[in-house]
mmCIF file with all atom_site columns, C-alpha atoms and ligand atoms in Angstrom:
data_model
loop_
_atom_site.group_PDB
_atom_site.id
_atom_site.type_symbol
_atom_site.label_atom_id
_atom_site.label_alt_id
_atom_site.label_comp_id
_atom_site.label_asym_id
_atom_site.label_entity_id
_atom_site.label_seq_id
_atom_site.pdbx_PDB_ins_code
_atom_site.Cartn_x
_atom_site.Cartn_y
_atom_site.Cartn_z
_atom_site.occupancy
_atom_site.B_iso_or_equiv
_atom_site.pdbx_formal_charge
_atom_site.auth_seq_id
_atom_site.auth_comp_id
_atom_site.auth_asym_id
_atom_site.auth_atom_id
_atom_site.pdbx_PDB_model_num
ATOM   1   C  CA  . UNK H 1 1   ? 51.518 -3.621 141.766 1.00 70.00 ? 30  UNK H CA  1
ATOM   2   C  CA  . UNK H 1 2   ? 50.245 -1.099 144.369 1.00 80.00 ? 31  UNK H CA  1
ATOM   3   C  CA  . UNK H 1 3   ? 48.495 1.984  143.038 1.00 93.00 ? 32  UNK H CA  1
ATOM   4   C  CA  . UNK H 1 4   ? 50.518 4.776  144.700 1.00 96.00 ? 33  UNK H CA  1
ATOM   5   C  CA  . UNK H 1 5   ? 49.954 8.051  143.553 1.00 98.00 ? 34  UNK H CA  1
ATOM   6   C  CA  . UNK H 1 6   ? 54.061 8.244  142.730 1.00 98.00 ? 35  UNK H CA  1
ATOM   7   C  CA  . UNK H 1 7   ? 56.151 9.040  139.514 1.00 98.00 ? 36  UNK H CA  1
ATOM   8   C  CA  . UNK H 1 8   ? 56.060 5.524  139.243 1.00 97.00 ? 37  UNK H CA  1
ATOM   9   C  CA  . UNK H 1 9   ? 52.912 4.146  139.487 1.00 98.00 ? 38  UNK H CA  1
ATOM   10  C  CA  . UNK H 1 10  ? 51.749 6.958  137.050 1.00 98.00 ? 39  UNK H CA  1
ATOM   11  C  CA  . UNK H 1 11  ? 54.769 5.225  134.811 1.00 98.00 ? 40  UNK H CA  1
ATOM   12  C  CA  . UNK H 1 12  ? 53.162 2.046  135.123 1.00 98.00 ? 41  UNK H CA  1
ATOM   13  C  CA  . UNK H 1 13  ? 49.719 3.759  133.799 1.00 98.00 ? 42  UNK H CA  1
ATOM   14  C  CA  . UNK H 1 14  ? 50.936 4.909  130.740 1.00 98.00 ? 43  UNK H CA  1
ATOM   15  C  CA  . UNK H 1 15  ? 52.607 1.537  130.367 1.00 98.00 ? 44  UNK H CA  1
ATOM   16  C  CA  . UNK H 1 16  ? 49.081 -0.312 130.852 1.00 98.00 ? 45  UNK H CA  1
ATOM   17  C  CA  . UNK H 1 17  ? 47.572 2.313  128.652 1.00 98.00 ? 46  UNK H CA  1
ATOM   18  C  CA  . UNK H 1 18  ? 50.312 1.278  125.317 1.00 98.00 ? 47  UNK H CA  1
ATOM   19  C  CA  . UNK H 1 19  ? 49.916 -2.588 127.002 1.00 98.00 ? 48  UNK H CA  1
ATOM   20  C  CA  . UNK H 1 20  ? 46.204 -1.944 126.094 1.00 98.00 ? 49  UNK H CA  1
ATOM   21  C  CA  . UNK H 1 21  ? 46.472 -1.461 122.834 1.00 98.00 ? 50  UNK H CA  1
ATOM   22  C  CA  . UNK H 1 22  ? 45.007 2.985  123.355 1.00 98.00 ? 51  UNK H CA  1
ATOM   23  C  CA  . UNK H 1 23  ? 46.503 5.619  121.754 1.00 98.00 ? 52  UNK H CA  1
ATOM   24  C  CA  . UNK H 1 24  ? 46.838 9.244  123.060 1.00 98.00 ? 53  UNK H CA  1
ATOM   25  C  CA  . UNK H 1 25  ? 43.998 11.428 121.880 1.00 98.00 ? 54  UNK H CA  1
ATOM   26  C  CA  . UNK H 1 26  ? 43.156 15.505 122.837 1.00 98.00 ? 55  UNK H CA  1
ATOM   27  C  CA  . UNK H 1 27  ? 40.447 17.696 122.781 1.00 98.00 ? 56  UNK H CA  1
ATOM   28  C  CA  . UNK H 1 28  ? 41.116 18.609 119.049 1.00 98.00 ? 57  UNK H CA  1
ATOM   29  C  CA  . UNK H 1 29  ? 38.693 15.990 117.480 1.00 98.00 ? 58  UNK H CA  1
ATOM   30  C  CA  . UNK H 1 30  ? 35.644 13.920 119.237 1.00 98.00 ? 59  UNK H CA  1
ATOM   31  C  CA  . UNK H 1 31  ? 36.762 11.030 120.953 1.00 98.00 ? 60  UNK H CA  1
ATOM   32  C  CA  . UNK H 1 32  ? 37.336 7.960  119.066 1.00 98.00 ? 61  UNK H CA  1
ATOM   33  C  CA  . UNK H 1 33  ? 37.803 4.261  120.085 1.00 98.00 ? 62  UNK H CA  1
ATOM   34  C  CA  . UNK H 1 34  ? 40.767 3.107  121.307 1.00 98.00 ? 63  UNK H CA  1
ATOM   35  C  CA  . UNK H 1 35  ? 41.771 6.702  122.395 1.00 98.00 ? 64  UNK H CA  1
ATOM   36  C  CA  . UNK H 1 36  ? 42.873 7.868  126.024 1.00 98.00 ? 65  UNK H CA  1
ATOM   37  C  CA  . UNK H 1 37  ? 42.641 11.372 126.942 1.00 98.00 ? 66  UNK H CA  1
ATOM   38  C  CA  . UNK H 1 38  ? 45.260 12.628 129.412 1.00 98.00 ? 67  UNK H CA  1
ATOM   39  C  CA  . UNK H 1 39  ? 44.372 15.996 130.935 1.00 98.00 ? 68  UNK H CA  1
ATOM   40  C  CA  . UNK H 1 40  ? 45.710 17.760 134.039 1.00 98.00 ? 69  UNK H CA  1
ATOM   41  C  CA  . UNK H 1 41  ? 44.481 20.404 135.714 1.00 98.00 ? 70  UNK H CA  1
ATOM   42  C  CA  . UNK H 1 42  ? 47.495 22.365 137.785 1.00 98.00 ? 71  UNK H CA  1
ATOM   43  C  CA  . UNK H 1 43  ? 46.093 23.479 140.460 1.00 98.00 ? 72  UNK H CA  1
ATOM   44  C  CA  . UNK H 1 44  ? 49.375 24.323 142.575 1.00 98.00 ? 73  UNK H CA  1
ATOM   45  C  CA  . UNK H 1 45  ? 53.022 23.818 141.372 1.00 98.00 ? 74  UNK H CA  1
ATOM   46  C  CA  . UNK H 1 46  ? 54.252 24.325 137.688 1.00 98.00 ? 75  UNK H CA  1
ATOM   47  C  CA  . UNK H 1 47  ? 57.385 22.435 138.930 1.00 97.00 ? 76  UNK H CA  1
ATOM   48  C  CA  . UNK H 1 48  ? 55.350 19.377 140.014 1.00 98.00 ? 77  UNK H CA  1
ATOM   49  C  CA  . UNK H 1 49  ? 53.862 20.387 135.889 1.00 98.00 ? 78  UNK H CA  1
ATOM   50  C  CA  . UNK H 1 50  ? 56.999 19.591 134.399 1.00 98.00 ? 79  UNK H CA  1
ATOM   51  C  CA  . UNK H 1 51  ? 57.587 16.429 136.815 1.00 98.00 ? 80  UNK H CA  1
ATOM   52  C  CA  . UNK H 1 52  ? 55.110 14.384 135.357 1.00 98.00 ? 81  UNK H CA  1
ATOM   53  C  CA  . UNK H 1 53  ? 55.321 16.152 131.930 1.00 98.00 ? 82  UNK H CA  1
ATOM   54  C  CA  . UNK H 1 54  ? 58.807 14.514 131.852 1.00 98.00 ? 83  UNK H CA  1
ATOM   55  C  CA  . UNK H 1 55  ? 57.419 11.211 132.676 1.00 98.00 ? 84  UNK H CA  1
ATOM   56  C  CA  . UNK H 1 56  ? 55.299 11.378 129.966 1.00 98.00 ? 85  UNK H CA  1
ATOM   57  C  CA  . UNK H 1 57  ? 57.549 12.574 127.474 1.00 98.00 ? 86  UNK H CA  1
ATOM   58  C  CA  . UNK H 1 58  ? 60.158 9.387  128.361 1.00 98.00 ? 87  UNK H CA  1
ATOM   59  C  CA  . UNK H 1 59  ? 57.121 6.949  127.862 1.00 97.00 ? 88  UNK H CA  1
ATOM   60  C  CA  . UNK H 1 60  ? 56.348 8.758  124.427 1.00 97.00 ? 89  UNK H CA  1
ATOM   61  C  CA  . UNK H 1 61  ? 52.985 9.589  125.853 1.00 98.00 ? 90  UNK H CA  1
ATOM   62  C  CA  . UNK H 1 62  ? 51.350 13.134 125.467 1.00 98.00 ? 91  UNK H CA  1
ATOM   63  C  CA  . UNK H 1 63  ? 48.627 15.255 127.062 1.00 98.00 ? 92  UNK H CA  1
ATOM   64  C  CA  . UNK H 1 64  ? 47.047 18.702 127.323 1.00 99.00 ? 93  UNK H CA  1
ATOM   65  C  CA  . UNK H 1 65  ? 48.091 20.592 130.289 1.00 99.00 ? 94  UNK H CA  1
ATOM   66  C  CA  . UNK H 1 66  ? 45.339 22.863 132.052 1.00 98.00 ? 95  UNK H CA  1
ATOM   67  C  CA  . UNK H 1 67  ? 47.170 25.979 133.254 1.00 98.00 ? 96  UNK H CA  1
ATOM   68  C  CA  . UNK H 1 68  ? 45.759 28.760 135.369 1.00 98.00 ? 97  UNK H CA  1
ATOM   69  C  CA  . UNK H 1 69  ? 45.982 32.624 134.759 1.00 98.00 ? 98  UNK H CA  1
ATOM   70  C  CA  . UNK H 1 70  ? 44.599 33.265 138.043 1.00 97.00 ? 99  UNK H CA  1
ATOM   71  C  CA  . UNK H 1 71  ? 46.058 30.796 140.210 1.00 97.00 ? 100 UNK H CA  1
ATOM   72  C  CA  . UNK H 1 72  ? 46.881 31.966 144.146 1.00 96.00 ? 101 UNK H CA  1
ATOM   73  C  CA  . UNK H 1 73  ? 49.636 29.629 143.840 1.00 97.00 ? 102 UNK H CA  1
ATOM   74  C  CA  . UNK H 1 74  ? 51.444 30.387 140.793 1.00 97.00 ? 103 UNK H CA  1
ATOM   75  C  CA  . UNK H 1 75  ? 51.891 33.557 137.894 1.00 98.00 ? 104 UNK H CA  1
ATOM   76  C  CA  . UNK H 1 76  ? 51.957 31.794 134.565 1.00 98.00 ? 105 UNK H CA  1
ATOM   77  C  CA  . UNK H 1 77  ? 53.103 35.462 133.306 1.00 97.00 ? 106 UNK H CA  1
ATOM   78  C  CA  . UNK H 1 78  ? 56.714 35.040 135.527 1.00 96.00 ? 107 UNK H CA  1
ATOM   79  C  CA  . UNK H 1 79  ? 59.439 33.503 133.868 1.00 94.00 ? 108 UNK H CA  1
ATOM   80  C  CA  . UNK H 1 80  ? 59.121 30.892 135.672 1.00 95.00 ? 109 UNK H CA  1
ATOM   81  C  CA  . UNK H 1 81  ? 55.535 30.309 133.822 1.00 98.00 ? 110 UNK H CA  1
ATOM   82  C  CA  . UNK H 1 82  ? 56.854 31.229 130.410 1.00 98.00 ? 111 UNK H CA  1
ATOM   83  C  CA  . UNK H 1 83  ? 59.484 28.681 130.976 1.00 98.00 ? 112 UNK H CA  1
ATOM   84  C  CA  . UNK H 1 84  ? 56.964 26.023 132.178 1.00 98.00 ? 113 UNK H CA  1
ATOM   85  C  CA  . UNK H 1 85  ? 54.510 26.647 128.846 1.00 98.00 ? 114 UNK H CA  1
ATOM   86  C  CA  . UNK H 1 86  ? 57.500 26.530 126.561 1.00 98.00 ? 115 UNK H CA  1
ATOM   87  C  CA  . UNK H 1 87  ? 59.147 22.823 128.055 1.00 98.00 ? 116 UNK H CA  1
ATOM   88  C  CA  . UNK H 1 88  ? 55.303 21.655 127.882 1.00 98.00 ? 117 UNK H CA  1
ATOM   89  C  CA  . UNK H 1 89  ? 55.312 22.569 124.097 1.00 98.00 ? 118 UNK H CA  1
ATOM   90  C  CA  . UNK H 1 90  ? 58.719 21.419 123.372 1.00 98.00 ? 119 UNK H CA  1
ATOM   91  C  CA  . UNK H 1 91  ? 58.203 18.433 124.909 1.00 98.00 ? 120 UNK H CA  1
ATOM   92  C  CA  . UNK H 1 92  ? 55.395 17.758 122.717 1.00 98.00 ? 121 UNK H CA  1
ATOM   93  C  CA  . UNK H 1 93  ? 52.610 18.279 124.892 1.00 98.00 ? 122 UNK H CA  1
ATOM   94  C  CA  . UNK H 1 94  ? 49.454 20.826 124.503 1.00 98.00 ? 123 UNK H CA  1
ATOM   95  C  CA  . UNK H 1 95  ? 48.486 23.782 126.657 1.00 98.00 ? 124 UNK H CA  1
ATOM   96  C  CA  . UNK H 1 96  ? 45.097 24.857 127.203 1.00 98.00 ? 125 UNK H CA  1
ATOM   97  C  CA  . UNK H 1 97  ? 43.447 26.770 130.332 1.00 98.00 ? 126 UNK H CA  1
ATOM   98  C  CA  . UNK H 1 98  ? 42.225 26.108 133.768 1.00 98.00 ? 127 UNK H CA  1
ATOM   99  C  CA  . UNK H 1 99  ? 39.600 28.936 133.956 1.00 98.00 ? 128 UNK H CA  1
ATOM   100 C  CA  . UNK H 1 100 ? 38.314 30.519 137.248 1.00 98.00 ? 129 UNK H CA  1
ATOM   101 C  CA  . UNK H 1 101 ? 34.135 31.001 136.504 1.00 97.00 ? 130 UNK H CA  1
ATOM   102 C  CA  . UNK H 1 102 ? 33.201 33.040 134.828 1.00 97.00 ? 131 UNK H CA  1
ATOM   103 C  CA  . UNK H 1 103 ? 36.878 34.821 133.207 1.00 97.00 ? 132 UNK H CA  1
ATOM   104 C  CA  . UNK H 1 104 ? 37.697 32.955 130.343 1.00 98.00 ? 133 UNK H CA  1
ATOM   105 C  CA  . UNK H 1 105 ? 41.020 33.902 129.271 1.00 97.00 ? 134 UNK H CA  1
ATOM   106 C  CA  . UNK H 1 106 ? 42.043 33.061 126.631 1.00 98.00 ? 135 UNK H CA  1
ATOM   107 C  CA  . UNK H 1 107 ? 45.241 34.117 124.884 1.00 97.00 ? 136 UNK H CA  1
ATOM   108 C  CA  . UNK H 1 108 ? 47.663 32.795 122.397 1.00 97.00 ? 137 UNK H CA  1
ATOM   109 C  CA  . UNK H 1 109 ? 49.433 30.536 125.077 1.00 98.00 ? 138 UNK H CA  1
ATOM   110 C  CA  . UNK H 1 110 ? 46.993 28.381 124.899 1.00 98.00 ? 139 UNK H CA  1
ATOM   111 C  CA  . UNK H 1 111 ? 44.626 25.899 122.865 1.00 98.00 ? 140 UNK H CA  1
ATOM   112 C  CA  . UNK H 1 112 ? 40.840 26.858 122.440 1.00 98.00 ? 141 UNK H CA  1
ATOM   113 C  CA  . UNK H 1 113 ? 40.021 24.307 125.307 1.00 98.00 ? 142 UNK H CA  1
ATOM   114 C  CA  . UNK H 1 114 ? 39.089 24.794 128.797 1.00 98.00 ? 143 UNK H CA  1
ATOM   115 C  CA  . UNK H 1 115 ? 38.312 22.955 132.100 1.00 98.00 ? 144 UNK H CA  1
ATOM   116 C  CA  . UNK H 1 116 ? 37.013 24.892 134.908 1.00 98.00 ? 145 UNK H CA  1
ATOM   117 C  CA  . UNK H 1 117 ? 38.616 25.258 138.255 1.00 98.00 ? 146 UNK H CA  1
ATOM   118 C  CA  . UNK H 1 118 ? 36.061 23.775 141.265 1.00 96.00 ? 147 UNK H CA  1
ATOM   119 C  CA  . UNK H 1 119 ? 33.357 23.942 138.940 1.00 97.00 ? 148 UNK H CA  1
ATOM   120 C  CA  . UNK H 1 120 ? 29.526 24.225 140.589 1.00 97.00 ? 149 UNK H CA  1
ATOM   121 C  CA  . UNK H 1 121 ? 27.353 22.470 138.742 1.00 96.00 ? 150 UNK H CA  1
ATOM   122 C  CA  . UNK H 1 122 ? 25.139 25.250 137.157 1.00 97.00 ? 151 UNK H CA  1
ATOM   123 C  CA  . UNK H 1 123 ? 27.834 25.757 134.523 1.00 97.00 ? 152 UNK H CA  1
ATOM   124 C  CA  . UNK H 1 124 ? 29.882 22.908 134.769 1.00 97.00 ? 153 UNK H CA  1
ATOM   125 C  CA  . UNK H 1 125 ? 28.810 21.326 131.301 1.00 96.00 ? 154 UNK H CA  1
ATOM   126 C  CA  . UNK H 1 126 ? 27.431 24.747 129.937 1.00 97.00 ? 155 UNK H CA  1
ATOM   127 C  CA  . UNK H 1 127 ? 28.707 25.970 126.426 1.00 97.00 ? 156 UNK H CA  1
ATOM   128 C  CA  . UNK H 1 128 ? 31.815 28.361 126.153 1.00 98.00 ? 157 UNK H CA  1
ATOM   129 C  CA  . UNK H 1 129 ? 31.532 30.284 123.236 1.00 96.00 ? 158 UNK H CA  1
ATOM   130 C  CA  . UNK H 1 130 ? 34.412 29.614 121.041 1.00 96.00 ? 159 UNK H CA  1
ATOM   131 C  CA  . UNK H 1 131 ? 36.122 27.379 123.073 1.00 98.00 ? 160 UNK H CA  1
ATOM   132 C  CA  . UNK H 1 132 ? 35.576 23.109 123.826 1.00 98.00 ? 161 UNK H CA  1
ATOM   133 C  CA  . UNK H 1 133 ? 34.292 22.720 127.446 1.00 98.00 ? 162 UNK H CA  1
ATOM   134 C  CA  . UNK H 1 134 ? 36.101 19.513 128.196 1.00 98.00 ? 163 UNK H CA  1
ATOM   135 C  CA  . UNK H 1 135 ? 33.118 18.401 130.489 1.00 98.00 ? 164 UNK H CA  1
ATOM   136 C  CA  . UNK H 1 136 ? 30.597 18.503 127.871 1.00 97.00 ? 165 UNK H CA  1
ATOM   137 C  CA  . UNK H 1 137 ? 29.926 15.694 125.376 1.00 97.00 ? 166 UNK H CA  1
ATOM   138 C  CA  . UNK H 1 138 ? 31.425 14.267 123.179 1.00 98.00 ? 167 UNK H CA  1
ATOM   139 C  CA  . UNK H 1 139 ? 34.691 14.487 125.443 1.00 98.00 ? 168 UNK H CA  1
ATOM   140 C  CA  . UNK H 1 140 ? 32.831 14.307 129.177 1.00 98.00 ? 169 UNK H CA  1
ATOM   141 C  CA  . UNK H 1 141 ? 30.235 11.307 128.850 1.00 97.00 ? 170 UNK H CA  1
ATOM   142 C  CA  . UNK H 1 142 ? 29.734 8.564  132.086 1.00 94.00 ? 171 UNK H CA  1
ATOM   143 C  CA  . UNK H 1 143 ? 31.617 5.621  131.980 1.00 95.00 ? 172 UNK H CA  1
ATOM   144 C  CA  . UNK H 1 144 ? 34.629 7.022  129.974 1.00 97.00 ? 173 UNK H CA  1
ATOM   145 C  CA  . UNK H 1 145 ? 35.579 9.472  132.968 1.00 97.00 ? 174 UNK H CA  1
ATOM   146 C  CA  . UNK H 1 146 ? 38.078 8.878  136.065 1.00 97.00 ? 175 UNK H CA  1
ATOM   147 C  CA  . UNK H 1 147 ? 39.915 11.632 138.326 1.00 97.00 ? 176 UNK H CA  1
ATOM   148 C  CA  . UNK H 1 148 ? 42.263 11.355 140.600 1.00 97.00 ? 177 UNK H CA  1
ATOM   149 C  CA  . UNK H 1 149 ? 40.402 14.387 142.521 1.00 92.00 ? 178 UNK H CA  1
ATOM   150 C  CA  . UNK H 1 150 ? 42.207 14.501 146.067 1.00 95.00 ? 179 UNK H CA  1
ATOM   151 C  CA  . UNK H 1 151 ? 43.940 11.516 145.664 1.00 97.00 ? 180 UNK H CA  1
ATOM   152 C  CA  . UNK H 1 152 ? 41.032 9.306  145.639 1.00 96.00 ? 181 UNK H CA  1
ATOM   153 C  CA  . UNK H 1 153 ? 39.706 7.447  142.527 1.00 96.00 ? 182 UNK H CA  1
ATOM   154 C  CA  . UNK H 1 154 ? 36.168 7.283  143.076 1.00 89.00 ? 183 UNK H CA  1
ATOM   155 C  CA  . UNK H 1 155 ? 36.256 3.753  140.585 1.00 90.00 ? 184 UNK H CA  1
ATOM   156 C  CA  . UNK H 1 156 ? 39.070 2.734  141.458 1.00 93.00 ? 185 UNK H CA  1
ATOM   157 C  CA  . UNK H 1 157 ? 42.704 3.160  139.563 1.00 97.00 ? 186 UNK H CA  1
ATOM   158 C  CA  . UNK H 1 158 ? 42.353 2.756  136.195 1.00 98.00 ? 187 UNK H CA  1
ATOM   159 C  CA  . UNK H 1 159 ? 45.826 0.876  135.232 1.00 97.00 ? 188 UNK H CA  1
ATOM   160 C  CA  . UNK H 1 160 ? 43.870 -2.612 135.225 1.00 97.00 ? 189 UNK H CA  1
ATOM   161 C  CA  . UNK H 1 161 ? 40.944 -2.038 133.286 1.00 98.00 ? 190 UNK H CA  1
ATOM   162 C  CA  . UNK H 1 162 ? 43.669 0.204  130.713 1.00 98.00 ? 191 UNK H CA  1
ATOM   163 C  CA  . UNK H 1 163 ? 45.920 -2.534 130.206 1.00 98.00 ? 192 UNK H CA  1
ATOM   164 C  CA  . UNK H 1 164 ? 43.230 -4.952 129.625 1.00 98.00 ? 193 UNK H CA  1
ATOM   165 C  CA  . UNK H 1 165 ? 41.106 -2.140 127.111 1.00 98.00 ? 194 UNK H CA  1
ATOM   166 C  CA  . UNK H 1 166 ? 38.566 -2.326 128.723 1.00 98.00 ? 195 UNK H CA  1
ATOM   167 C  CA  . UNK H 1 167 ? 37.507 1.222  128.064 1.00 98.00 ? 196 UNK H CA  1
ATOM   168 C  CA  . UNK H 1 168 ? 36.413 2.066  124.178 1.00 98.00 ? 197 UNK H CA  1
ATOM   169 C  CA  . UNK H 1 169 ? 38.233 5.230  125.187 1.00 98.00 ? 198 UNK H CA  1
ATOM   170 C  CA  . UNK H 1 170 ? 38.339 7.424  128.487 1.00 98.00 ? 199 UNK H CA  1
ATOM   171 C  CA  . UNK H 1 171 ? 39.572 10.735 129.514 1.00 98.00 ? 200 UNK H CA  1
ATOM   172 C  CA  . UNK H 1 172 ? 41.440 10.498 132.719 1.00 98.00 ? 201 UNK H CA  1
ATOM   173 C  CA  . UNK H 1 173 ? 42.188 13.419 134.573 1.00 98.00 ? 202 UNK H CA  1
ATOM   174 C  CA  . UNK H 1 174 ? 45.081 13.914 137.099 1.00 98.00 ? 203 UNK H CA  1
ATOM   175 C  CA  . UNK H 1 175 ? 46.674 16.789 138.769 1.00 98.00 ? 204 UNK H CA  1
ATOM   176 C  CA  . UNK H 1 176 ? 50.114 16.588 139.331 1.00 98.00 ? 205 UNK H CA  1
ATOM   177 C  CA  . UNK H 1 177 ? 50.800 17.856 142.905 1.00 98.00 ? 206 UNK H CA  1
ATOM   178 C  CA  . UNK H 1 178 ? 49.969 14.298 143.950 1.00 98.00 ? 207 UNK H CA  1
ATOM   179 C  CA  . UNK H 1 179 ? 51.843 12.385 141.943 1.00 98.00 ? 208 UNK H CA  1
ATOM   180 C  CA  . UNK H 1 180 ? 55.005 14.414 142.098 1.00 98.00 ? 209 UNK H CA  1
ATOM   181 C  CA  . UNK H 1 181 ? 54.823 15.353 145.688 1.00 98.00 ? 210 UNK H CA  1
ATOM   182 C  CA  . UNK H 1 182 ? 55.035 11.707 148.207 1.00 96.00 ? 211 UNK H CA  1
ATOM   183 C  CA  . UNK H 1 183 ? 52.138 11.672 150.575 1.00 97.00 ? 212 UNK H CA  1
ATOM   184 C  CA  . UNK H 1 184 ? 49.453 8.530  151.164 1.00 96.00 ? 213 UNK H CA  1
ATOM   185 C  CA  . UNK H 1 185 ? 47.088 10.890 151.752 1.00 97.00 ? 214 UNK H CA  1
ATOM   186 C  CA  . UNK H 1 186 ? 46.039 14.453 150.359 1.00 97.00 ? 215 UNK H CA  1
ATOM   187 C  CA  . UNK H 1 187 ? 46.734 16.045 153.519 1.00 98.00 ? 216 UNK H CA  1
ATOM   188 C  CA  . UNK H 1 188 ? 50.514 14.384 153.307 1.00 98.00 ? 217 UNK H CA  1
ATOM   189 C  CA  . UNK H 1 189 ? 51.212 15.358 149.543 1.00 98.00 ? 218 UNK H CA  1
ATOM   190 C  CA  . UNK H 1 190 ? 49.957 18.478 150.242 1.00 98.00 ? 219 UNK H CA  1
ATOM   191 C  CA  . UNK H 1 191 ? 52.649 18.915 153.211 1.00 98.00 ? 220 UNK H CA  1
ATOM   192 C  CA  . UNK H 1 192 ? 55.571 17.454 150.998 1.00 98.00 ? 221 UNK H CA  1
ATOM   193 C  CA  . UNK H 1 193 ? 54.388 20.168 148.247 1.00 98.00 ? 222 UNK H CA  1
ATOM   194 C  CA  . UNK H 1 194 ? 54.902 23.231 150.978 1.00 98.00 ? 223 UNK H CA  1
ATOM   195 C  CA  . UNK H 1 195 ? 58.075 21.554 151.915 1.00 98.00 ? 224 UNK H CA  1
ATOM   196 C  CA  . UNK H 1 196 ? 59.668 21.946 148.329 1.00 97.00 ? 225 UNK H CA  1
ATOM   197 C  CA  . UNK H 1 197 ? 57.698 24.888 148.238 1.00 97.00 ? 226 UNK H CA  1
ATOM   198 C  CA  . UNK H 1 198 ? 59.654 26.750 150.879 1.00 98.00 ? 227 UNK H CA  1
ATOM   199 C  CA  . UNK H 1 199 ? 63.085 25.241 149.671 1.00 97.00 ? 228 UNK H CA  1
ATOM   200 C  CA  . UNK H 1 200 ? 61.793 27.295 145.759 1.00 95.00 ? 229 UNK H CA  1
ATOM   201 C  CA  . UNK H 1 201 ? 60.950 30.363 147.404 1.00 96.00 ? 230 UNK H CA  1
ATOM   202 C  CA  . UNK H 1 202 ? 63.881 30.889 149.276 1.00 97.00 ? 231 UNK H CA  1
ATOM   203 C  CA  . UNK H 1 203 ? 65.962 29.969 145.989 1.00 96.00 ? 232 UNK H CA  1
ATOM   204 C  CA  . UNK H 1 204 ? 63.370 32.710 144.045 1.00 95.00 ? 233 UNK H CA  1
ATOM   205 C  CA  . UNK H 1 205 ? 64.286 35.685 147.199 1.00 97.00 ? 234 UNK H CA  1
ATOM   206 C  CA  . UNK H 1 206 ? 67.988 34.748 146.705 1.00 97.00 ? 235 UNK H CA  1
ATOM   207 C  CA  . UNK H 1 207 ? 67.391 35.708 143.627 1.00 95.00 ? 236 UNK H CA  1
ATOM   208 C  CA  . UNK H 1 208 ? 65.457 38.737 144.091 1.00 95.00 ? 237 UNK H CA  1
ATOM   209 C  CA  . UNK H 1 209 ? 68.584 40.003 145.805 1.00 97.00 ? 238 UNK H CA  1
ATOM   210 C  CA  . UNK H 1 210 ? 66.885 39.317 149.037 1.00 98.00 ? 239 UNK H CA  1
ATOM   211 C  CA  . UNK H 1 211 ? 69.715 38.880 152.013 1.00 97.00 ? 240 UNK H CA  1
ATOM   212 C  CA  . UNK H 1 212 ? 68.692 35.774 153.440 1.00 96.00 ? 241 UNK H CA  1
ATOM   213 C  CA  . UNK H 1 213 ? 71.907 36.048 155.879 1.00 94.00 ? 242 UNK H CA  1
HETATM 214 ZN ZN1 . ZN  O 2 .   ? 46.906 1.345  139.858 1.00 73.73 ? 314 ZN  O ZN1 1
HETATM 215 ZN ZN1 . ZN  O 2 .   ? 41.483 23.015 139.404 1.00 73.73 ? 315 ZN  O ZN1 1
#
């Protein structure tokens, strides 16, 4: 097995993580043994969202999605964003927000949980009133951590040590530009991204009545 960041090899972690006996756990209750957290943080594309969200769904795996109200790349207030929140619900999935220090908002779209965009580390693991900071204990503690931050697992990919349970329980976050998008590097997803990127927006001017003749 070679640990691609692809549809597929993301398949074959939620495989390992049934193969090793987890189930799929939130941010609603402390962390308890034998539970694996799935969070993403969207940095980018709601479409490469729903990608993996599918995925998921088909492996009767869950998560909690981390969406942005302030992203450069994306309006979670477009239809296109209302449609994205309401497939991640339907498909049995929970919503809560990727904040941009210090506006915190949130709304009714989402669950009282937040991660931080490109946190620094003065606040990183601070209290949010009224809201779970997801790296703060009980759900952020060393050893039951991995991220795929641009596209490198700093211990390694996890789909071993999951489908031997060799975690007590871990939160694993991914974001799914690099998984969706093909690329063996950042740099490479990244350029695959702005290539479906530019086939979207030219869909979205056609659209917008824009004559693209
Ligand atoms: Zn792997
Ligand atoms: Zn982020």
């Amino acid at each position: 097995m070679t640990c691609a960041f692809t549809l597929e090899h993301y398949r074959d972690l939620l495989r390992a993580a049934r193969a090793g006996g987890y189930r799929f756990a939130g941010f609603d209750r402390a962390p308890e043994a034998g539970d694996v957290i799935l969070r993403h943080d969207v940095d980018l594309s709601l479409d490469a969202a729903l990608a993996v969200a599918e995925v998921e769904a088909e492996q009767g795996a869950w998560s909690t999605w981390f969406l942005m109200t302030r992203s450069v790349f994306y309006n979670l207030a477009s239809s296109e964003g209302e449609r994205a929140l309401a497939r991640l619900r339907e498909l049995g999935h929970r919503v809560a927000h990727h904040a941009v220090y210090p506006n915190v908002d949130l709304d009714e779209r989402f669950d009282p949980v937040v991660a931080w965009h490109n946190p620094d580390p003065d606040y990183m693991h601070a209290e949010i009133p009224d809201a779970v900071n997801v790296m703060q204990p009980p759900f952020f503690v060393q050893g039951h951590y991995r991220s795929d931050s641009n596209q490198h697992w700093r211990s390694g990919c996890p789909h071993e040590e999951l489908a031997r349970g060799a975690f007590d329980w871990v939160q694993i976050l991914t974001h799914p530009e690099i998984w969706a998008y093909d690329g063996d590097t950042m740099r490479e997803s990244m350029e695959s991204f702005l290539t479906a990127e530019r086939a979207a927006r030219l869909e979205l001017m056609r659209h917008d009545r824009i004559d693209l003749s």
